[in-house]
Amino acid sequence: MRRLVVIILLAVTLTACSAAADTSSTVPALNTSPGSTEPSHQPLWVTVKYRADPVDIASPAFEYLNTLGSSVVGGAWYDADYGYMVILLNRTYFHYCRMPQSAWSAFSTAASYGTFYNASIKGRYDCRGGGVPDY
């Protein structure tokens, strides 16, 4: 059962990634509600380790980083308004707080996401000191 959930999450992530890369099509997670100009989305709630409530990583608040080539990082999502990052490592979502935009920019352009994560993110930006946003 756990393996099935992981496969479904990967399929959803890959679908979102391929749709995001194709600018000629509409991203399935984003649309406009009838009679509204406000964008809506299909939520993708994930359980984040050491966080009390789930996070909707499909929210427009998050910038998604496609890490498909990485053997360590399964995906990363960053909310610049709060300096909040969610990262998928070995089928577990973790979060980091008060992470500056400069760190996210460096991470998103790193030659190796795993190497950069271990050297520059892991052990820093601890959410126990505060900064966990309410979504």
CSV table of N, CA and C in Angstrom, one decimal:
chain,number,residue,atom,x,y,z
A,1,MET,N,0.8,-1.2,0.0
A,1,MET,CA,0.0,0.0,0.0
A,1,MET,C,0.9,1.3,0.0
A,2,ARG,N,1.9,1.2,0.8
A,2,ARG,CA,2.8,2.4,0.9
A,2,ARG,C,3.5,2.6,-0.4
A,3,ARG,N,3.9,1.5,-1.1
A,3,ARG,CA,4.5,1.7,-2.4
A,3,ARG,C,3.6,2.3,-3.4
A,4,LEU,N,2.3,1.9,-3.4
A,4,LEU,CA,1.3,2.5,-4.3
A,4,LEU,C,1.1,4.0,-4.1
A,5,VAL,N,1.1,4.4,-2.8
A,5,VAL,CA,1.0,5.8,-2.5
A,5,VAL,C,2.2,6.6,-3.1
A,6,VAL,N,3.4,6.0,-2.9
A,6,VAL,CA,4.6,6.7,-3.4
A,6,VAL,C,4.5,6.8,-5.0
A,7,ILE,N,4.1,5.7,-5.6
A,7,ILE,CA,3.9,5.7,-7.1
A,7,ILE,C,2.9,6.8,-7.5
A,8,ILE,N,1.8,6.9,-6.8
A,8,ILE,CA,0.8,7.9,-7.2
A,8,ILE,C,1.4,9.3,-7.0
A,9,LEU,N,2.1,9.5,-5.9
A,9,LEU,CA,2.7,10.8,-5.7
A,9,LEU,C,3.7,11.2,-6.8
A,10,LEU,N,4.5,10.2,-7.2
A,10,LEU,CA,5.5,10.4,-8.2
A,10,LEU,C,4.8,10.7,-9.5
A,11,ALA,N,3.7,10.0,-9.8
A,11,ALA,CA,3.0,10.2,-11.1
A,11,ALA,C,2.4,11.6,-11.1
A,12,VAL,N,1.9,12.0,-10.0
A,12,VAL,CA,1.3,13.4,-9.9
A,12,VAL,C,2.4,14.4,-10.1
A,13,THR,N,3.5,14.2,-9.4
A,13,THR,CA,4.6,15.2,-9.5
A,13,THR,C,5.2,15.2,-10.9
A,14,LEU,N,5.3,14.0,-11.6
A,14,LEU,CA,5.8,14.0,-12.9
A,14,LEU,C,4.9,14.7,-13.9
A,15,THR,N,3.6,14.4,-13.7
A,15,THR,CA,2.6,15.1,-14.5
A,15,THR,C,2.6,16.6,-14.4
A,16,ALA,N,2.7,17.0,-13.1
A,16,ALA,CA,2.8,18.5,-12.9
A,16,ALA,C,4.1,19.1,-13.6
A,17,CYS,N,5.2,18.3,-13.5
A,17,CYS,CA,6.4,18.8,-14.0
A,17,CYS,C,6.3,18.9,-15.6
A,18,SER,N,5.8,17.9,-16.2
A,18,SER,CA,5.7,17.9,-17.7
A,18,SER,C,4.7,18.9,-18.1
A,19,ALA,N,3.7,19.2,-17.4
A,19,ALA,CA,2.7,20.2,-17.8
A,19,ALA,C,3.3,21.6,-17.6
A,20,ALA,N,4.1,21.7,-16.5
A,20,ALA,CA,4.7,23.0,-16.3
A,20,ALA,C,5.8,23.4,-17.3
A,21,ALA,N,6.4,22.3,-17.8
A,21,ALA,CA,7.5,22.6,-18.9
A,21,ALA,C,6.8,22.9,-20.2
A,22,ASP,N,5.6,22.5,-20.5
A,22,ASP,CA,4.9,22.7,-21.7
A,22,ASP,C,4.1,24.0,-21.6
A,23,THR,N,4.6,25.1,-22.1
A,23,THR,CA,3.9,26.4,-21.9
A,23,THR,C,2.8,26.5,-22.9
A,24,SER,N,2.6,25.6,-23.8
A,24,SER,CA,1.5,25.7,-24.8
A,24,SER,C,0.2,25.1,-24.2
A,25,SER,N,0.3,24.4,-23.1
A,25,SER,CA,-0.9,23.8,-22.5
A,25,SER,C,-1.2,24.4,-21.2
A,26,THR,N,-2.4,24.1,-20.7
A,26,THR,CA,-2.8,24.6,-19.4
A,26,THR,C,-2.3,23.6,-18.4
A,27,VAL,N,-1.7,24.1,-17.3
A,27,VAL,CA,-1.2,23.3,-16.2
A,27,VAL,C,-2.5,22.7,-15.5
A,28,PRO,N,-2.6,21.4,-15.4
A,28,PRO,CA,-3.8,20.8,-14.9
A,28,PRO,C,-4.2,21.3,-13.5
A,29,ALA,N,-3.2,21.6,-12.7
A,29,ALA,CA,-3.4,22.0,-11.3
A,29,ALA,C,-4.0,23.4,-11.2
A,30,LEU,N,-3.9,24.2,-12.2
A,30,LEU,CA,-4.3,25.6,-12.2
A,30,LEU,C,-5.5,25.8,-13.2
A,31,ASN,N,-6.5,26.5,-12.7
A,31,ASN,CA,-7.6,26.9,-13.7
A,31,ASN,C,-8.3,28.1,-13.1
A,32,THR,N,-9.3,28.5,-13.8
A,32,THR,CA,-10.1,29.6,-13.3
A,32,THR,C,-11.5,29.1,-13.0
A,33,SER,N,-12.0,29.4,-11.9
A,33,SER,CA,-13.4,29.0,-11.5
A,33,SER,C,-14.4,29.7,-12.4
A,34,PRO,N,-15.5,29.0,-12.8
A,34,PRO,CA,-16.5,29.7,-13.6
A,34,PRO,C,-17.0,31.0,-12.9
A,35,GLY,N,-17.0,32.1,-13.7
A,35,GLY,CA,-17.5,33.4,-13.2
A,35,GLY,C,-16.4,34.1,-12.3
A,36,SER,N,-15.2,33.6,-12.2
A,36,SER,CA,-14.2,34.2,-11.4
A,36,SER,C,-12.9,34.4,-12.2
A,37,THR,N,-12.2,35.5,-11.8
A,37,THR,CA,-10.9,35.7,-12.4
A,37,THR,C,-9.8,35.2,-11.5
A,38,GLU,N,-10.2,34.8,-10.3
A,38,GLU,CA,-9.2,34.3,-9.4
A,38,GLU,C,-8.8,32.8,-9.8
A,39,PRO,N,-7.5,32.6,-9.8
A,39,PRO,CA,-7.1,31.2,-10.1
A,39,PRO,C,-7.4,30.3,-9.0
A,40,SER,N,-7.7,29.0,-9.3
A,40,SER,CA,-7.9,28.0,-8.3
A,40,SER,C,-7.0,26.9,-8.7
A,41,HIS,N,-6.9,25.9,-7.8
A,41,HIS,CA,-6.0,24.8,-8.1
A,41,HIS,C,-6.5,23.5,-7.4
A,42,GLN,N,-6.0,22.4,-7.9
A,42,GLN,CA,-6.3,21.1,-7.3
A,42,GLN,C,-5.2,20.9,-6.2
A,43,PRO,N,-5.7,20.9,-4.9
A,43,PRO,CA,-4.7,20.7,-3.9
A,43,PRO,C,-4.0,19.4,-3.9
A,44,LEU,N,-2.7,19.4,-3.4
A,44,LEU,CA,-1.9,18.2,-3.2
A,44,LEU,C,-1.4,18.3,-1.8
A,45,TRP,N,-2.1,17.7,-0.9
A,45,TRP,CA,-1.7,17.8,0.5
A,45,TRP,C,-0.7,16.7,0.9
A,46,VAL,N,0.4,17.1,1.5
A,46,VAL,CA,1.4,16.1,1.9
A,46,VAL,C,1.7,16.3,3.4
A,47,THR,N,2.0,15.2,4.0
A,47,THR,CA,2.4,15.2,5.4
A,47,THR,C,3.9,15.5,5.5
A,48,VAL,N,4.2,16.5,6.3
A,48,VAL,CA,5.6,16.9,6.4
A,48,VAL,C,6.1,16.5,7.8
A,49,LYS,N,7.2,15.8,7.8
A,49,LYS,CA,7.8,15.4,9.1
A,49,LYS,C,8.1,16.6,10.0
A,50,TYR,N,7.7,16.4,11.3
A,50,TYR,CA,7.9,17.5,12.3
A,50,TYR,C,6.9,18.7,12.1
A,51,ARG,N,5.9,18.5,11.4
A,51,ARG,CA,4.9,19.6,11.2
A,51,ARG,C,3.5,19.0,11.6
A,52,ALA,N,2.7,19.7,12.4
A,52,ALA,CA,1.5,19.2,12.9
A,52,ALA,C,0.4,19.0,11.8
A,53,ASP,N,0.4,19.9,10.8
A,53,ASP,CA,-0.7,19.9,9.8
A,53,ASP,C,-0.1,19.7,8.4
A,54,PRO,N,-0.9,19.1,7.5
A,54,PRO,CA,-0.4,18.9,6.1
A,54,PRO,C,-0.2,20.2,5.4
A,55,VAL,N,0.6,20.1,4.3
A,55,VAL,CA,0.8,21.3,3.4
A,55,VAL,C,0.4,21.0,2.0
A,56,ASP,N,-0.3,22.0,1.4
A,56,ASP,CA,-0.7,21.8,0.0
A,56,ASP,C,0.4,22.4,-0.9
A,57,ILE,N,1.2,21.4,-1.4
A,57,ILE,CA,2.4,21.8,-2.2
A,57,ILE,C,2.0,22.3,-3.6
A,58,ALA,N,0.7,22.1,-4.0
A,58,ALA,CA,0.2,22.5,-5.3
A,58,ALA,C,-0.3,24.0,-5.2
A,59,SER,N,-0.2,24.6,-4.0
A,59,SER,CA,-0.7,25.9,-3.8
A,59,SER,C,0.2,26.9,-4.7
A,60,PRO,N,-0.5,27.9,-5.3
A,60,PRO,CA,0.3,28.9,-6.0
A,60,PRO,C,1.3,29.6,-5.2
A,61,ALA,N,1.3,29.5,-3.9
A,61,ALA,CA,2.3,30.2,-3.1
A,61,ALA,C,3.7,29.5,-3.3
A,62,PHE,N,3.7,28.3,-3.7
A,62,PHE,CA,4.9,27.5,-3.8
A,62,PHE,C,5.5,27.6,-5.2
A,63,GLU,N,6.8,27.7,-5.3
A,63,GLU,CA,7.6,27.6,-6.5
A,63,GLU,C,8.1,26.1,-6.5
A,64,TYR,N,7.8,25.4,-7.5
A,64,TYR,CA,8.3,24.0,-7.6
A,64,TYR,C,9.6,23.8,-8.3
A,65,LEU,N,10.5,23.0,-7.8
A,65,LEU,CA,11.8,22.7,-8.4
A,65,LEU,C,11.8,21.3,-8.8
A,66,ASN,N,11.9,21.1,-10.1
A,66,ASN,CA,11.9,19.7,-10.7
A,66,ASN,C,13.3,19.2,-10.5
A,67,THR,N,13.4,18.1,-9.6
A,67,THR,CA,14.7,17.5,-9.3
A,67,THR,C,14.8,16.1,-9.9
A,68,LEU,N,14.1,15.9,-11.0
A,68,LEU,CA,14.0,14.5,-11.6
A,68,LEU,C,15.4,13.8,-11.7
A,69,GLY,N,16.4,14.5,-12.0
A,69,GLY,CA,17.7,13.9,-12.2
A,69,GLY,C,18.4,13.5,-10.9
A,70,SER,N,17.9,13.9,-9.8
A,70,SER,CA,18.6,13.7,-8.5
A,70,SER,C,18.2,12.4,-7.9
A,71,SER,N,19.2,11.7,-7.4
A,71,SER,CA,19.0,10.4,-6.7
A,71,SER,C,18.7,10.7,-5.2
A,72,VAL,N,18.9,11.9,-4.7
A,72,VAL,CA,18.7,12.2,-3.3
A,72,VAL,C,17.4,13.0,-3.1
A,73,VAL,N,17.2,14.0,-3.9
A,73,VAL,CA,16.1,14.9,-3.7
A,73,VAL,C,14.9,14.6,-4.7
A,74,GLY,N,13.8,14.3,-4.2
A,74,GLY,CA,12.6,13.9,-5.0
A,74,GLY,C,11.8,15.0,-5.4
A,75,GLY,N,12.1,16.2,-5.0
A,75,GLY,CA,11.3,17.4,-5.4
A,75,GLY,C,11.5,18.5,-4.3
A,76,ALA,N,11.3,19.7,-4.6
A,76,ALA,CA,11.4,20.8,-3.6
A,76,ALA,C,10.4,21.9,-4.0
A,77,TRP,N,9.8,22.5,-3.0
A,77,TRP,CA,8.8,23.6,-3.1
A,77,TRP,C,9.2,24.7,-2.2
A,78,TYR,N,9.1,25.9,-2.7
A,78,TYR,CA,9.6,27.1,-1.9
A,78,TYR,C,8.5,28.2,-1.9
A,79,ASP,N,8.2,28.7,-0.8
A,79,ASP,CA,7.3,29.9,-0.6
A,79,ASP,C,8.2,31.1,-0.2
A,80,ALA,N,8.4,31.9,-1.2
A,80,ALA,CA,9.3,33.1,-1.0
A,80,ALA,C,8.7,34.1,0.0
A,81,ASP,N,7.4,34.2,0.1
A,81,ASP,CA,6.8,35.1,1.1
A,81,ASP,C,7.2,34.8,2.5
A,82,TYR,N,7.3,33.5,2.8
A,82,TYR,CA,7.6,33.1,4.2
A,82,TYR,C,9.0,32.5,4.3
A,83,GLY,N,9.8,32.3,3.2
A,83,GLY,CA,11.1,31.7,3.3
A,83,GLY,C,11.0,30.3,3.8
A,84,TYR,N,9.9,29.6,3.3
A,84,TYR,CA,9.6,28.2,3.7
A,84,TYR,C,9.8,27.2,2.6
A,85,MET,N,10.5,26.2,2.9
A,85,MET,CA,10.8,25.2,1.9
A,85,MET,C,10.3,23.8,2.3
A,86,VAL,N,9.7,23.1,1.4
A,86,VAL,CA,9.3,21.7,1.7
A,86,VAL,C,10.2,20.9,0.7
A,87,ILE,N,10.8,19.8,1.1
A,87,ILE,CA,11.7,19.0,0.3
A,87,ILE,C,11.4,17.5,0.5
A,88,LEU,N,11.4,16.8,-0.6
A,88,LEU,CA,11.1,15.3,-0.5
A,88,LEU,C,12.5,14.6,-0.6
A,89,LEU,N,12.8,13.9,0.5
A,89,LEU,CA,14.0,13.1,0.6
A,89,LEU,C,13.6,11.7,1.0
A,90,ASN,N,14.0,10.7,0.2
A,90,ASN,CA,13.7,9.3,0.5
A,90,ASN,C,12.3,9.1,0.9
A,91,ARG,N,11.4,9.6,0.1
A,91,ARG,CA,9.9,9.4,0.3
A,91,ARG,C,9.4,10.0,1.6
A,92,THR,N,10.1,11.0,2.2
A,92,THR,CA,9.7,11.7,3.3
A,92,THR,C,9.8,13.2,3.0
A,93,TYR,N,8.7,13.9,3.4
A,93,TYR,CA,8.8,15.4,3.2
A,93,TYR,C,9.3,16.0,4.5
A,94,PHE,N,10.2,17.0,4.3
A,94,PHE,CA,10.8,17.7,5.4
A,94,PHE,C,10.6,19.2,5.1
A,95,HIS,N,10.7,20.0,6.2
A,95,HIS,CA,10.5,21.5,5.9
A,95,HIS,C,11.6,22.3,6.6
A,96,TYR,N,11.8,23.5,6.0
A,96,TYR,CA,12.9,24.4,6.4
A,96,TYR,C,12.3,25.8,6.5
A,97,CYS,N,12.6,26.5,7.5
A,97,CYS,CA,12.0,27.8,7.8
A,97,CYS,C,13.0,28.9,7.8
A,98,ARG,N,12.5,30.1,7.4
A,98,ARG,CA,13.4,31.3,7.4
A,98,ARG,C,14.6,31.1,6.4
A,99,MET,N,14.3,30.4,5.4
A,99,MET,CA,15.4,30.2,4.4
A,99,MET,C,15.4,31.3,3.4
A,100,PRO,N,16.5,32.0,3.2
A,100,PRO,CA,16.5,33.2,2.4
A,100,PRO,C,16.3,32.8,0.9
A,101,GLN,N,15.8,33.8,0.1
A,101,GLN,CA,15.7,33.6,-1.3
A,101,GLN,C,17.0,33.2,-2.0
A,102,SER,N,18.1,33.8,-1.5
A,102,SER,CA,19.4,33.5,-2.1
A,102,SER,C,19.8,32.1,-1.9
A,103,ALA,N,19.4,31.4,-0.8
A,103,ALA,CA,19.7,30.0,-0.6
A,103,ALA,C,18.9,29.2,-1.6
A,104,TRP,N,17.6,29.5,-1.7
A,104,TRP,CA,16.7,28.8,-2.7
A,104,TRP,C,17.3,29.0,-4.1
A,105,SER,N,17.7,30.2,-4.5
A,105,SER,CA,18.2,30.4,-5.8
A,105,SER,C,19.5,29.6,-6.1
A,106,ALA,N,20.3,29.5,-5.1
A,106,ALA,CA,21.6,28.7,-5.2
A,106,ALA,C,21.3,27.3,-5.3
A,107,PHE,N,20.3,26.8,-4.5
A,107,PHE,CA,19.9,25.4,-4.5
A,107,PHE,C,19.3,25.0,-5.9
A,108,SER,N,18.4,25.9,-6.4
A,108,SER,CA,17.7,25.6,-7.6
A,108,SER,C,18.6,25.6,-8.8
A,109,THR,N,19.8,26.2,-8.7
A,109,THR,CA,20.7,26.2,-9.9
A,109,THR,C,22.0,25.3,-9.6
A,110,ALA,N,22.0,24.6,-8.5
A,110,ALA,CA,23.1,23.7,-8.2
A,110,ALA,C,23.3,22.6,-9.2
A,111,ALA,N,24.6,22.2,-9.4
A,111,ALA,CA,24.9,21.1,-10.3
A,111,ALA,C,24.4,19.8,-9.7
A,112,SER,N,24.4,19.7,-8.4
A,112,SER,CA,24.0,18.5,-7.7
A,112,SER,C,23.1,18.9,-6.5
A,113,TYR,N,21.8,18.6,-6.6
A,113,TYR,CA,20.8,19.0,-5.6
A,113,TYR,C,21.2,18.3,-4.2
A,114,GLY,N,21.6,17.1,-4.3
A,114,GLY,CA,21.9,16.3,-3.1
A,114,GLY,C,23.1,16.9,-2.4
A,115,THR,N,24.2,17.2,-3.2
A,115,THR,CA,25.4,17.7,-2.6
A,115,THR,C,25.1,19.1,-2.0
A,116,PHE,N,24.4,19.9,-2.7
A,116,PHE,CA,24.1,21.3,-2.2
A,116,PHE,C,23.2,21.2,-0.9
A,117,TYR,N,22.2,20.3,-0.9
A,117,TYR,CA,21.4,20.1,0.2
A,117,TYR,C,22.2,19.7,1.5
A,118,ASN,N,23.1,18.7,1.3
A,118,ASN,CA,23.9,18.2,2.4
A,118,ASN,C,24.9,19.3,2.9
A,119,ALA,N,25.4,20.1,2.0
A,119,ALA,CA,26.4,21.1,2.4
A,119,ALA,C,25.8,22.4,2.9
A,120,SER,N,24.7,22.8,2.4
A,120,SER,CA,24.2,24.1,2.7
A,120,SER,C,22.8,24.3,3.3
A,121,ILE,N,22.0,23.2,3.3
A,121,ILE,CA,20.7,23.3,3.8
A,121,ILE,C,20.5,22.5,5.0
A,122,LYS,N,20.9,21.2,5.0
A,122,LYS,CA,20.7,20.3,6.1
A,122,LYS,C,21.3,20.8,7.3
A,123,GLY,N,20.6,20.8,8.4
A,123,GLY,CA,21.1,21.3,9.7
A,123,GLY,C,20.9,22.8,9.9
A,124,ARG,N,20.4,23.5,8.8
A,124,ARG,CA,20.2,25.0,8.9
A,124,ARG,C,18.7,25.2,8.7
A,125,TYR,N,18.2,26.4,9.0
A,125,TYR,CA,16.9,26.8,8.7
A,125,TYR,C,15.9,25.9,9.5
A,126,ASP,N,16.2,25.6,10.7
A,126,ASP,CA,15.4,24.8,11.6
A,126,ASP,C,14.1,25.4,11.9
A,127,CYS,N,13.0,24.7,11.7
A,127,CYS,CA,11.7,25.3,12.0
A,127,CYS,C,11.3,25.3,13.5
A,128,ARG,N,12.1,24.6,14.3
A,128,ARG,CA,11.8,24.6,15.8
A,128,ARG,C,11.9,26.0,16.4
A,129,GLY,N,12.7,26.8,15.7
A,129,GLY,CA,12.9,28.2,16.2
A,129,GLY,C,11.8,29.2,15.7
A,130,GLY,N,10.8,28.6,15.0
A,130,GLY,CA,9.7,29.5,14.5
A,130,GLY,C,9.8,29.6,13.0
A,131,GLY,N,8.8,30.3,12.5
A,131,GLY,CA,8.7,30.5,11.1
A,131,GLY,C,7.9,29.6,10.3
A,132,VAL,N,7.2,28.7,11.0
A,132,VAL,CA,6.3,27.7,10.3
A,132,VAL,C,5.0,28.5,9.9
A,133,PRO,N,4.8,28.7,8.6
A,133,PRO,CA,3.6,29.4,8.2
A,133,PRO,C,2.3,28.6,8.3
A,134,ASP,N,1.2,29.2,8.5
A,134,ASP,CA,-0.1,28.6,8.5
A,134,ASP,C,-0.7,28.7,7.0
A,135,TYR,N,-1.1,27.5,6.5
A,135,TYR,CA,-1.6,27.5,5.1
A,135,TYR,C,-3.1,27.1,5.2
